[in-house]
Amino acid sequence: MERMHTAVPGNSRQVVSRQTGPHEDLFAEVAKHARHRWARPIADYNRQAFAAAEAWLAGRPQPLILDSGCGTGDSTRLLAARHPTHSVIGIDRSADRLSRQRGGSPENCLLLRADLVDFWRLARAAGWRPERHYLLYPNPEPKPKHLKRRFHAHPVFPDLVALGGHFESRSNWRIYLEELALALEFHGRPAEIVPVPESEPPLTLFERKYRASGQPLWCLRTTEGGGASA
């Protein structure tokens, strides 16, 4: 669920789906998962990764930023550079992606291999309250039959919402963000969808590829408290 496949730079494929709007089963899935706390056993390697994050944060009183599904960590390093007074943690389930380091990381940046669906639950149980939370270009799973693979229709979604903070997600498939906005609204978190400004430096390699391919890019951000983008 974390990242979608892309083709060569400047020629990235557009998302293709039979959906022309939010999925008709979206609210049923969101409501079902809101009624029951997900109790799937948490993998040991995810507990170890979370323990490493807790140890790293122990001596850091700065506000926290999460970069969920960070891929190679480019976005995490950029966010850490933009927010030097914050602690920034990037999480991705792929050891291969995380191994593709391009330059050093700022001192306030930590990259971890973990599955988000476990990490978010551990963070919620530990009382984490990130000031900002980014979910950049998740795999949109555009086939209608794969609705349940999308984070907003997954049993872990209430745990993501419970973490709070200014939340931002980006995608080149607006319908994904429209569904995400509806799911957030169900949980009492209003959000808006706006175009990603072309003048803004890309946060991720995916954003750079999609922009070079001429695809429209969209940003969802929660609006309570007036939190600013990036």
C-alpha atoms as an extended CHARMM CRD file, in Angstrom:
* protein
*
       230  EXT
         1         1  MET       CA              0.0000000000        0.0000000000        0.0000000000  PROA      1               0.0000000000
         2         2  GLU       CA              2.8960000000        2.3680000000        0.4610000000  PROA      2               0.0000000000
         3         3  ARG       CA              4.1610000000        3.3470000000       -2.9750000000  PROA      3               0.0000000000
         4         4  MET       CA              2.9560000000        2.9600000000       -6.5290000000  PROA      4               0.0000000000
         5         5  HSD       CA              5.1350000000        1.8060000000       -9.4380000000  PROA      5               0.0000000000
         6         6  THR       CA              6.3370000000        4.4760000000      -11.8470000000  PROA      6               0.0000000000
         7         7  ALA       CA              7.9080000000        4.3430000000      -15.2660000000  PROA      7               0.0000000000
         8         8  VAL       CA             10.9370000000        6.2890000000      -16.4980000000  PROA      8               0.0000000000
         9         9  PRO       CA             11.3620000000        9.9620000000      -15.4630000000  PROA      9               0.0000000000
        10        10  GLY       CA              9.2480000000       12.2660000000      -17.6030000000  PROA      10              0.0000000000
        11        11  ASN       CA              7.0810000000        9.4030000000      -18.8560000000  PROA      11              0.0000000000
        12        12  SER       CA              5.2940000000        8.1800000000      -15.7240000000  PROA      12              0.0000000000
        13        13  ARG       CA              2.0130000000        6.3760000000      -16.2660000000  PROA      13              0.0000000000
        14        14  GLN       CA             -1.1960000000        8.0460000000      -15.1670000000  PROA      14              0.0000000000
        15        15  VAL       CA             -3.5290000000        6.2590000000      -12.7770000000  PROA      15              0.0000000000
        16        16  VAL       CA             -6.2090000000        4.3220000000      -14.6350000000  PROA      16              0.0000000000
        17        17  SER       CA             -9.4080000000        3.2390000000      -12.8620000000  PROA      17              0.0000000000
        18        18  ARG       CA            -13.0440000000        2.4720000000      -13.6190000000  PROA      18              0.0000000000
        19        19  GLN       CA            -13.9490000000        4.7320000000      -10.6980000000  PROA      19              0.0000000000
        20        20  THR       CA            -15.1860000000        8.1880000000      -11.6190000000  PROA      20              0.0000000000
        21        21  GLY       CA            -15.6940000000        9.2790000000       -8.0060000000  PROA      21              0.0000000000
        22        22  PRO       CA            -15.3870000000        7.9970000000       -4.4220000000  PROA      22              0.0000000000
        23        23  HSD       CA            -16.1230000000        4.2970000000       -4.0380000000  PROA      23              0.0000000000
        24        24  GLU       CA            -19.7340000000        3.4390000000       -3.1830000000  PROA      24              0.0000000000
        25        25  ASP       CA            -18.5830000000        1.1570000000       -0.3450000000  PROA      25              0.0000000000
        26        26  LEU       CA            -16.2440000000        3.6970000000        1.2630000000  PROA      26              0.0000000000
        27        27  PHE       CA            -18.4830000000        4.8110000000        4.1300000000  PROA      27              0.0000000000
        28        28  ALA       CA            -19.4330000000        1.2430000000        5.0360000000  PROA      28              0.0000000000
        29        29  GLU       CA            -15.7480000000        0.3360000000        5.3870000000  PROA      29              0.0000000000
        30        30  VAL       CA            -14.8320000000        3.4860000000        7.3220000000  PROA      30              0.0000000000
        31        31  ALA       CA            -17.7640000000        3.0530000000        9.7220000000  PROA      31              0.0000000000
        32        32  LYS       CA            -17.0080000000       -0.6410000000       10.2840000000  PROA      32              0.0000000000
        33        33  HSD       CA            -13.3940000000        0.0090000000       11.2190000000  PROA      33              0.0000000000
        34        34  ALA       CA            -14.3650000000        2.9230000000       13.4740000000  PROA      34              0.0000000000
        35        35  ARG       CA            -16.4080000000        0.5400000000       15.6440000000  PROA      35              0.0000000000
        36        36  HSD       CA            -13.6420000000       -1.9680000000       16.3660000000  PROA      36              0.0000000000
        37        37  ARG       CA             -9.9970000000       -1.5190000000       17.3710000000  PROA      37              0.0000000000
        38        38  TRP       CA             -7.8080000000       -3.6020000000       15.0680000000  PROA      38              0.0000000000
        39        39  ALA       CA             -6.1010000000       -6.3550000000       17.0350000000  PROA      39              0.0000000000
        40        40  ARG       CA             -3.8690000000       -8.1640000000       14.5460000000  PROA      40              0.0000000000
        41        41  PRO       CA             -0.6240000000       -9.3000000000       16.2660000000  PROA      41              0.0000000000
        42        42  ILE       CA              2.2730000000       -6.8780000000       15.7940000000  PROA      42              0.0000000000
        43        43  ALA       CA              5.4330000000       -8.2790000000       14.1990000000  PROA      43              0.0000000000
        44        44  ASP       CA              8.5640000000       -8.3780000000       16.3470000000  PROA      44              0.0000000000
        45        45  TYR       CA             10.6520000000       -6.4020000000       13.8480000000  PROA      45              0.0000000000
        46        46  ASN       CA              8.1160000000       -3.5850000000       14.0070000000  PROA      46              0.0000000000
        47        47  ARG       CA              8.2940000000       -3.5540000000       17.8080000000  PROA      47              0.0000000000
        48        48  GLN       CA             12.0780000000       -3.3570000000       17.5400000000  PROA      48              0.0000000000
        49        49  ALA       CA             11.8850000000       -0.4790000000       15.0790000000  PROA      49              0.0000000000
        50        50  PHE       CA              9.4610000000        1.3830000000       17.3140000000  PROA      50              0.0000000000
        51        51  ALA       CA             11.7170000000        0.8130000000       20.3490000000  PROA      51              0.0000000000
        52        52  ALA       CA             14.6050000000        2.3210000000       18.3500000000  PROA      52              0.0000000000
        53        53  ALA       CA             12.4520000000        5.3440000000       17.5500000000  PROA      53              0.0000000000
        54        54  GLU       CA             11.4700000000        5.7640000000       21.1950000000  PROA      54              0.0000000000
        55        55  ALA       CA             15.1330000000        5.5890000000       22.2550000000  PROA      55              0.0000000000
        56        56  TRP       CA             16.1030000000        8.1770000000       19.6360000000  PROA      56              0.0000000000
        57        57  LEU       CA             13.3250000000       10.5170000000       20.7580000000  PROA      57              0.0000000000
        58        58  ALA       CA             14.0850000000       10.1020000000       24.4600000000  PROA      58              0.0000000000
        59        59  GLY       CA             16.6640000000       12.8820000000       24.5030000000  PROA      59              0.0000000000
        60        60  ARG       CA             14.9400000000       15.0790000000       21.9510000000  PROA      60              0.0000000000
        61        61  PRO       CA             12.3270000000       17.5050000000       23.3440000000  PROA      61              0.0000000000
        62        62  GLN       CA             11.5450000000       18.9620000000       19.8930000000  PROA      62              0.0000000000
        63        63  PRO       CA              8.1400000000       18.5750000000       18.2450000000  PROA      63              0.0000000000
        64        64  LEU       CA              7.7720000000       15.4490000000       16.1060000000  PROA      64              0.0000000000
        65        65  ILE       CA              7.1320000000       15.1260000000       12.3650000000  PROA      65              0.0000000000
        66        66  LEU       CA              6.2660000000       11.7430000000       10.8170000000  PROA      66              0.0000000000
        67        67  ASP       CA              6.9280000000       10.9200000000        7.1650000000  PROA      67              0.0000000000
        68        68  SER       CA              4.9880000000        7.7050000000        6.5930000000  PROA      68              0.0000000000
        69        69  GLY       CA              5.9180000000        5.5950000000        3.5790000000  PROA      69              0.0000000000
        70        70  CYS       CA              9.0770000000        7.6560000000        3.0420000000  PROA      70              0.0000000000
        71        71  GLY       CA             10.5910000000        5.4580000000        0.3240000000  PROA      71              0.0000000000
        72        72  THR       CA             14.2580000000        6.3390000000       -0.0830000000  PROA      72              0.0000000000
        73        73  GLY       CA             13.9750000000        8.9960000000        2.6090000000  PROA      73              0.0000000000
        74        74  ASP       CA             14.4230000000       11.9880000000        0.3040000000  PROA      74              0.0000000000
        75        75  SER       CA             11.2550000000       13.6150000000        1.6540000000  PROA      75              0.0000000000
        76        76  THR       CA             12.3010000000       12.9220000000        5.2580000000  PROA      76              0.0000000000
        77        77  ARG       CA             15.6650000000       14.5890000000        4.7750000000  PROA      77              0.0000000000
        78        78  LEU       CA             14.0470000000       17.5560000000        3.0390000000  PROA      78              0.0000000000
        79        79  LEU       CA             11.4660000000       17.9710000000        5.8060000000  PROA      79              0.0000000000
        80        80  ALA       CA             14.2040000000       17.7360000000        8.4300000000  PROA      80              0.0000000000
        81        81  ALA       CA             16.1740000000       20.4570000000        6.6600000000  PROA      81              0.0000000000
        82        82  ARG       CA             13.0710000000       22.6490000000        6.4110000000  PROA      82              0.0000000000
        83        83  HSD       CA             12.2020000000       22.1080000000       10.0820000000  PROA      83              0.0000000000
        84        84  PRO       CA             15.5350000000       22.0930000000       11.9760000000  PROA      84              0.0000000000
        85        85  THR       CA             13.7950000000       22.6030000000       15.3410000000  PROA      85              0.0000000000
        86        86  HSD       CA             11.7780000000       19.3670000000       14.9100000000  PROA      86              0.0000000000
        87        87  SER       CA             12.5780000000       15.6680000000       15.1390000000  PROA      87              0.0000000000
        88        88  VAL       CA             11.6460000000       14.0000000000       11.8490000000  PROA      88              0.0000000000
        89        89  ILE       CA             11.1060000000       10.2410000000       11.4960000000  PROA      89              0.0000000000
        90        90  GLY       CA             10.6700000000        8.5480000000        8.1300000000  PROA      90              0.0000000000
        91        91  ILE       CA              9.1810000000        5.0350000000        8.0170000000  PROA      91              0.0000000000
        92        92  ASP       CA              9.0920000000        2.6300000000        5.0790000000  PROA      92              0.0000000000
        93        93  ARG       CA              8.6380000000       -1.1390000000        4.9100000000  PROA      93              0.0000000000
        94        94  SER       CA             11.2200000000       -1.6300000000        2.1440000000  PROA      94              0.0000000000
        95        95  ALA       CA             14.8230000000       -2.1950000000        3.2030000000  PROA      95              0.0000000000
        96        96  ASP       CA             15.8150000000       -1.8550000000       -0.4580000000  PROA      96              0.0000000000
        97        97  ARG       CA             14.3010000000        1.6140000000       -0.7850000000  PROA      97              0.0000000000
        98        98  LEU       CA             15.8270000000        2.7760000000        2.4840000000  PROA      98              0.0000000000
        99        99  SER       CA             19.2560000000        1.5140000000        1.3790000000  PROA      99              0.0000000000
       100       100  ARG       CA             19.3370000000        3.9440000000       -1.5540000000  PROA      100             0.0000000000
       101       101  GLN       CA             20.8860000000        6.7770000000        0.4090000000  PROA      101             0.0000000000
       102       102  ARG       CA             21.7400000000        9.9180000000       -1.5520000000  PROA      102             0.0000000000
       103       103  GLY       CA             23.8620000000       12.1110000000        0.6750000000  PROA      103             0.0000000000
       104       104  GLY       CA             23.9160000000       12.4310000000        4.4360000000  PROA      104             0.0000000000
       105       105  SER       CA             20.9110000000       12.9240000000        6.6790000000  PROA      105             0.0000000000
       106       106  PRO       CA             20.4430000000       15.9350000000        8.9520000000  PROA      106             0.0000000000
       107       107  GLU       CA             21.0380000000       15.3330000000       12.6450000000  PROA      107             0.0000000000
       108       108  ASN       CA             17.3200000000       15.7130000000       13.3740000000  PROA      108             0.0000000000
       109       109  CYS       CA             16.3390000000       12.9420000000       10.9120000000  PROA      109             0.0000000000
       110       110  LEU       CA             15.8010000000        9.1980000000       11.5680000000  PROA      110             0.0000000000
       111       111  LEU       CA             14.9220000000        6.5900000000        8.9290000000  PROA      111             0.0000000000
       112       112  LEU       CA             13.3560000000        3.2880000000       10.0120000000  PROA      112             0.0000000000
       113       113  ARG       CA             12.2290000000        0.0860000000        8.3300000000  PROA      113             0.0000000000
       114       114  ALA       CA              8.7830000000       -0.8580000000        9.6160000000  PROA      114             0.0000000000
       115       115  ASP       CA              5.2950000000       -1.6790000000        8.4120000000  PROA      115             0.0000000000
       116       116  LEU       CA              3.0970000000        1.3860000000        8.8320000000  PROA      116             0.0000000000
       117       117  VAL       CA              0.0420000000       -0.5770000000        9.9560000000  PROA      117             0.0000000000
       118       118  ASP       CA              2.0090000000       -1.8190000000       12.9820000000  PROA      118             0.0000000000
       119       119  PHE       CA              4.0080000000        1.3490000000       13.5920000000  PROA      119             0.0000000000
       120       120  TRP       CA              0.9290000000        3.5840000000       13.7080000000  PROA      120             0.0000000000
       121       121  ARG       CA             -0.7440000000        1.2960000000       16.2510000000  PROA      121             0.0000000000
       122       122  LEU       CA              2.3650000000        1.2660000000       18.4370000000  PROA      122             0.0000000000
       123       123  ALA       CA              2.6130000000        5.0600000000       18.1860000000  PROA      123             0.0000000000
       124       124  ARG       CA             -1.0220000000        5.4670000000       19.1940000000  PROA      124             0.0000000000
       125       125  ALA       CA             -0.6260000000        3.0960000000       22.1440000000  PROA      125             0.0000000000
       126       126  ALA       CA              2.4510000000        5.0430000000       23.2890000000  PROA      126             0.0000000000
       127       127  GLY       CA              0.5860000000        8.3550000000       23.1250000000  PROA      127             0.0000000000
       128       128  TRP       CA              2.5690000000        9.9000000000       20.3030000000  PROA      128             0.0000000000
       129       129  ARG       CA              1.1980000000       13.2280000000       19.0860000000  PROA      129             0.0000000000
       130       130  PRO       CA              3.1760000000       14.3840000000       16.0280000000  PROA      130             0.0000000000
       131       131  GLU       CA              2.8520000000       18.0270000000       15.1610000000  PROA      131             0.0000000000
       132       132  ARG       CA              2.8220000000       17.0990000000       11.4740000000  PROA      132             0.0000000000
       133       133  HSD       CA              2.2000000000       13.8350000000        9.6400000000  PROA      133             0.0000000000
       134       134  TYR       CA              2.9120000000       13.2790000000        5.9430000000  PROA      134             0.0000000000
       135       135  LEU       CA              1.6810000000       10.4500000000        3.6980000000  PROA      135             0.0000000000
       136       136  LEU       CA              3.1620000000       11.2830000000        0.3130000000  PROA      136             0.0000000000
       137       137  TYR       CA              2.1000000000        9.4820000000       -2.8620000000  PROA      137             0.0000000000
       138       138  PRO       CA              0.7930000000        6.2370000000       -1.3750000000  PROA      138             0.0000000000
       139       139  ASN       CA             -0.0780000000        3.4410000000       -3.7710000000  PROA      139             0.0000000000
       140       140  PRO       CA             -3.6650000000        4.3930000000       -4.7450000000  PROA      140             0.0000000000
       141       141  GLU       CA             -4.7480000000        0.7980000000       -5.4640000000  PROA      141             0.0000000000
       142       142  PRO       CA             -7.0150000000        2.1410000000       -8.2320000000  PROA      142             0.0000000000
       143       143  LYS       CA             -8.9450000000       -1.0460000000       -9.0380000000  PROA      143             0.0000000000
       144       144  PRO       CA            -12.3820000000       -0.7550000000       -7.3730000000  PROA      144             0.0000000000
       145       145  LYS       CA            -12.0750000000       -4.2900000000       -5.9810000000  PROA      145             0.0000000000
       146       146  HSD       CA             -8.9860000000       -3.1740000000       -4.0650000000  PROA      146             0.0000000000
       147       147  LEU       CA            -10.7190000000       -0.4530000000       -2.0190000000  PROA      147             0.0000000000
       148       148  LYS       CA             -9.8330000000       -2.2110000000        1.2360000000  PROA      148             0.0000000000
       149       149  ARG       CA             -6.1280000000       -1.8920000000        0.4350000000  PROA      149             0.0000000000
       150       150  ARG       CA             -6.3250000000        1.8940000000        0.5330000000  PROA      150             0.0000000000
       151       151  PHE       CA             -5.2890000000        3.3010000000        3.9110000000  PROA      151             0.0000000000
       152       152  HSD       CA             -8.5750000000        5.1660000000        4.4760000000  PROA      152             0.0000000000
       153       153  ALA       CA            -10.5730000000        1.9260000000        4.0090000000  PROA      153             0.0000000000
       154       154  HSD       CA             -8.1520000000       -0.2050000000        6.0400000000  PROA      154             0.0000000000
       155       155  PRO       CA             -8.7060000000       -1.3220000000        9.6680000000  PROA      155             0.0000000000
       156       156  VAL       CA             -5.6660000000        0.7460000000       10.7400000000  PROA      156             0.0000000000
       157       157  PHE       CA             -7.1700000000        4.0640000000        9.6480000000  PROA      157             0.0000000000
       158       158  PRO       CA             -8.6070000000        4.9940000000       13.0850000000  PROA      158             0.0000000000
       159       159  ASP       CA             -5.0830000000        4.6160000000       14.5240000000  PROA      159             0.0000000000
       160       160  LEU       CA             -3.6860000000        6.9920000000       11.9230000000  PROA      160             0.0000000000
       161       161  VAL       CA             -6.4250000000        9.5370000000       12.7080000000  PROA      161             0.0000000000
       162       162  ALA       CA             -5.8630000000        9.1820000000       16.4660000000  PROA      162             0.0000000000
       163       163  LEU       CA             -2.2560000000       10.3580000000       16.1230000000  PROA      163             0.0000000000
       164       164  GLY       CA             -3.5710000000       13.8330000000       15.2930000000  PROA      164             0.0000000000
       165       165  GLY       CA             -1.3980000000       16.7020000000       14.1490000000  PROA      165             0.0000000000
       166       166  HSD       CA             -1.5200000000       18.5600000000       10.8610000000  PROA      166             0.0000000000
       167       167  PHE       CA             -1.9620000000       15.7850000000        8.2930000000  PROA      167             0.0000000000
       168       168  GLU       CA             -0.9560000000       16.0530000000        4.6450000000  PROA      168             0.0000000000
       169       169  SER       CA             -1.1500000000       13.5670000000        1.7810000000  PROA      169             0.0000000000
       170       170  ARG       CA             -0.3220000000       14.0090000000       -1.8980000000  PROA      170             0.0000000000
       171       171  SER       CA             -1.3540000000       12.0510000000       -4.9800000000  PROA      171             0.0000000000
       172       172  ASN       CA             -1.6410000000       12.2160000000       -8.7500000000  PROA      172             0.0000000000
       173       173  TRP       CA             -5.0800000000       10.5540000000       -8.4730000000  PROA      173             0.0000000000
       174       174  ARG       CA             -7.5230000000       13.0850000000       -7.0380000000  PROA      174             0.0000000000
       175       175  ILE       CA            -10.2000000000       10.4490000000       -6.3000000000  PROA      175             0.0000000000
       176       176  TYR       CA             -7.8650000000        8.8440000000       -3.7550000000  PROA      176             0.0000000000
       177       177  LEU       CA             -7.6310000000       12.1460000000       -1.8930000000  PROA      177             0.0000000000
       178       178  GLU       CA            -11.3770000000       12.7490000000       -2.2010000000  PROA      178             0.0000000000
       179       179  GLU       CA            -11.9740000000        9.4210000000       -0.4770000000  PROA      179             0.0000000000
       180       180  LEU       CA             -9.3670000000       10.2370000000        2.1440000000  PROA      180             0.0000000000
       181       181  ALA       CA            -11.0320000000       13.5870000000        2.8360000000  PROA      181             0.0000000000
       182       182  LEU       CA            -14.4110000000       11.8740000000        3.3020000000  PROA      182             0.0000000000
       183       183  ALA       CA            -12.8900000000        9.3220000000        5.6760000000  PROA      183             0.0000000000
       184       184  LEU       CA            -11.2040000000       12.0690000000        7.7000000000  PROA      184             0.0000000000
       185       185  GLU       CA            -14.4600000000       14.0380000000        7.8360000000  PROA      185             0.0000000000
       186       186  PHE       CA            -16.2040000000       10.9360000000        9.1980000000  PROA      186             0.0000000000
       187       187  HSD       CA            -13.7240000000       11.0830000000       12.0950000000  PROA      187             0.0000000000
       188       188  GLY       CA            -14.2850000000       14.7970000000       12.6280000000  PROA      188             0.0000000000
       189       189  ARG       CA            -11.1960000000       16.0430000000       10.8210000000  PROA      189             0.0000000000
       190       190  PRO       CA            -12.0110000000       18.4680000000        7.9910000000  PROA      190             0.0000000000
       191       191  ALA       CA             -9.5750000000       18.6550000000        5.0960000000  PROA      191             0.0000000000
       192       192  GLU       CA             -9.1430000000       20.5080000000        1.8240000000  PROA      192             0.0000000000
       193       193  ILE       CA             -7.6800000000       19.4120000000       -1.5090000000  PROA      193             0.0000000000
       194       194  VAL       CA             -5.5910000000       21.9110000000       -3.4490000000  PROA      194             0.0000000000
       195       195  PRO       CA             -3.1870000000       21.6790000000       -6.3920000000  PROA      195             0.0000000000
       196       196  VAL       CA              0.4730000000       21.2290000000       -5.5310000000  PROA      196             0.0000000000
       197       197  PRO       CA              2.0800000000       24.5460000000       -6.6060000000  PROA      197             0.0000000000
       198       198  GLU       CA              4.3440000000       24.0790000000       -9.6190000000  PROA      198             0.0000000000
       199       199  SER       CA              6.7050000000       26.6380000000       -8.1200000000  PROA      199             0.0000000000
       200       200  GLU       CA              7.2630000000       24.4860000000       -5.0310000000  PROA      200             0.0000000000
       201       201  PRO       CA             10.3190000000       22.1720000000       -5.0220000000  PROA      201             0.0000000000
       202       202  PRO       CA              9.1780000000       18.5160000000       -5.2080000000  PROA      202             0.0000000000
       203       203  LEU       CA              9.0870000000       16.6740000000       -1.8920000000  PROA      203             0.0000000000
       204       204  THR       CA              9.6430000000       13.2090000000       -3.3650000000  PROA      204             0.0000000000
       205       205  LEU       CA             11.1030000000       11.4790000000       -6.4050000000  PROA      205             0.0000000000
       206       206  PHE       CA              7.5410000000       10.4920000000       -7.3410000000  PROA      206             0.0000000000
       207       207  GLU       CA              6.4490000000       14.1220000000       -7.3200000000  PROA      207             0.0000000000
       208       208  ARG       CA              9.3950000000       15.0370000000       -9.5400000000  PROA      208             0.0000000000
       209       209  LYS       CA              8.5480000000       12.2430000000      -12.0270000000  PROA      209             0.0000000000
       210       210  TYR       CA              4.8460000000       13.0120000000      -12.1800000000  PROA      210             0.0000000000
       211       211  ARG       CA              5.4770000000       16.7140000000      -12.6410000000  PROA      211             0.0000000000
       212       212  ALA       CA              7.9750000000       16.0190000000      -15.4370000000  PROA      212             0.0000000000
       213       213  SER       CA              5.2690000000       13.8820000000      -17.0810000000  PROA      213             0.0000000000
       214       214  GLY       CA              2.8220000000       16.7860000000      -17.0080000000  PROA      214             0.0000000000
       215       215  GLN       CA              0.4210000000       15.1230000000      -14.5730000000  PROA      215             0.0000000000
       216       216  PRO       CA             -1.7330000000       17.2320000000      -12.2130000000  PROA      216             0.0000000000
       217       217  LEU       CA             -0.6810000000       16.7990000000       -8.5880000000  PROA      217             0.0000000000
       218       218  TRP       CA             -2.9690000000       17.2530000000       -5.6010000000  PROA      218             0.0000000000
       219       219  CYS       CA             -2.4160000000       17.9250000000       -1.9260000000  PROA      219             0.0000000000
       220       220  LEU       CA             -4.8600000000       17.0590000000        0.8650000000  PROA      220             0.0000000000
       221       221  ARG       CA             -4.3080000000       18.8260000000        4.1570000000  PROA      221             0.0000000000
       222       222  THR       CA             -6.3190000000       19.0350000000        7.3330000000  PROA      222             0.0000000000
       223       223  THR       CA             -7.6910000000       22.4810000000        8.0120000000  PROA      223             0.0000000000
       224       224  GLU       CA             -8.4200000000       22.6040000000       11.7390000000  PROA      224             0.0000000000
       225       225  GLY       CA             -6.0470000000       25.0630000000       13.3830000000  PROA      225             0.0000000000
       226       226  GLY       CA             -4.9900000000       26.4640000000       10.0060000000  PROA      226             0.0000000000
       227       227  GLY       CA             -1.8340000000       24.3460000000        9.7020000000  PROA      227             0.0000000000
       228       228  ALA       CA              0.3580000000       25.3000000000        6.7440000000  PROA      228             0.0000000000
       229       229  SER       CA              1.6420000000       22.9610000000        4.0590000000  PROA      229             0.0000000000
       230       230  ALA       CA              5.2040000000       21.5570000000        4.2510000000  PROA      230             0.0000000000
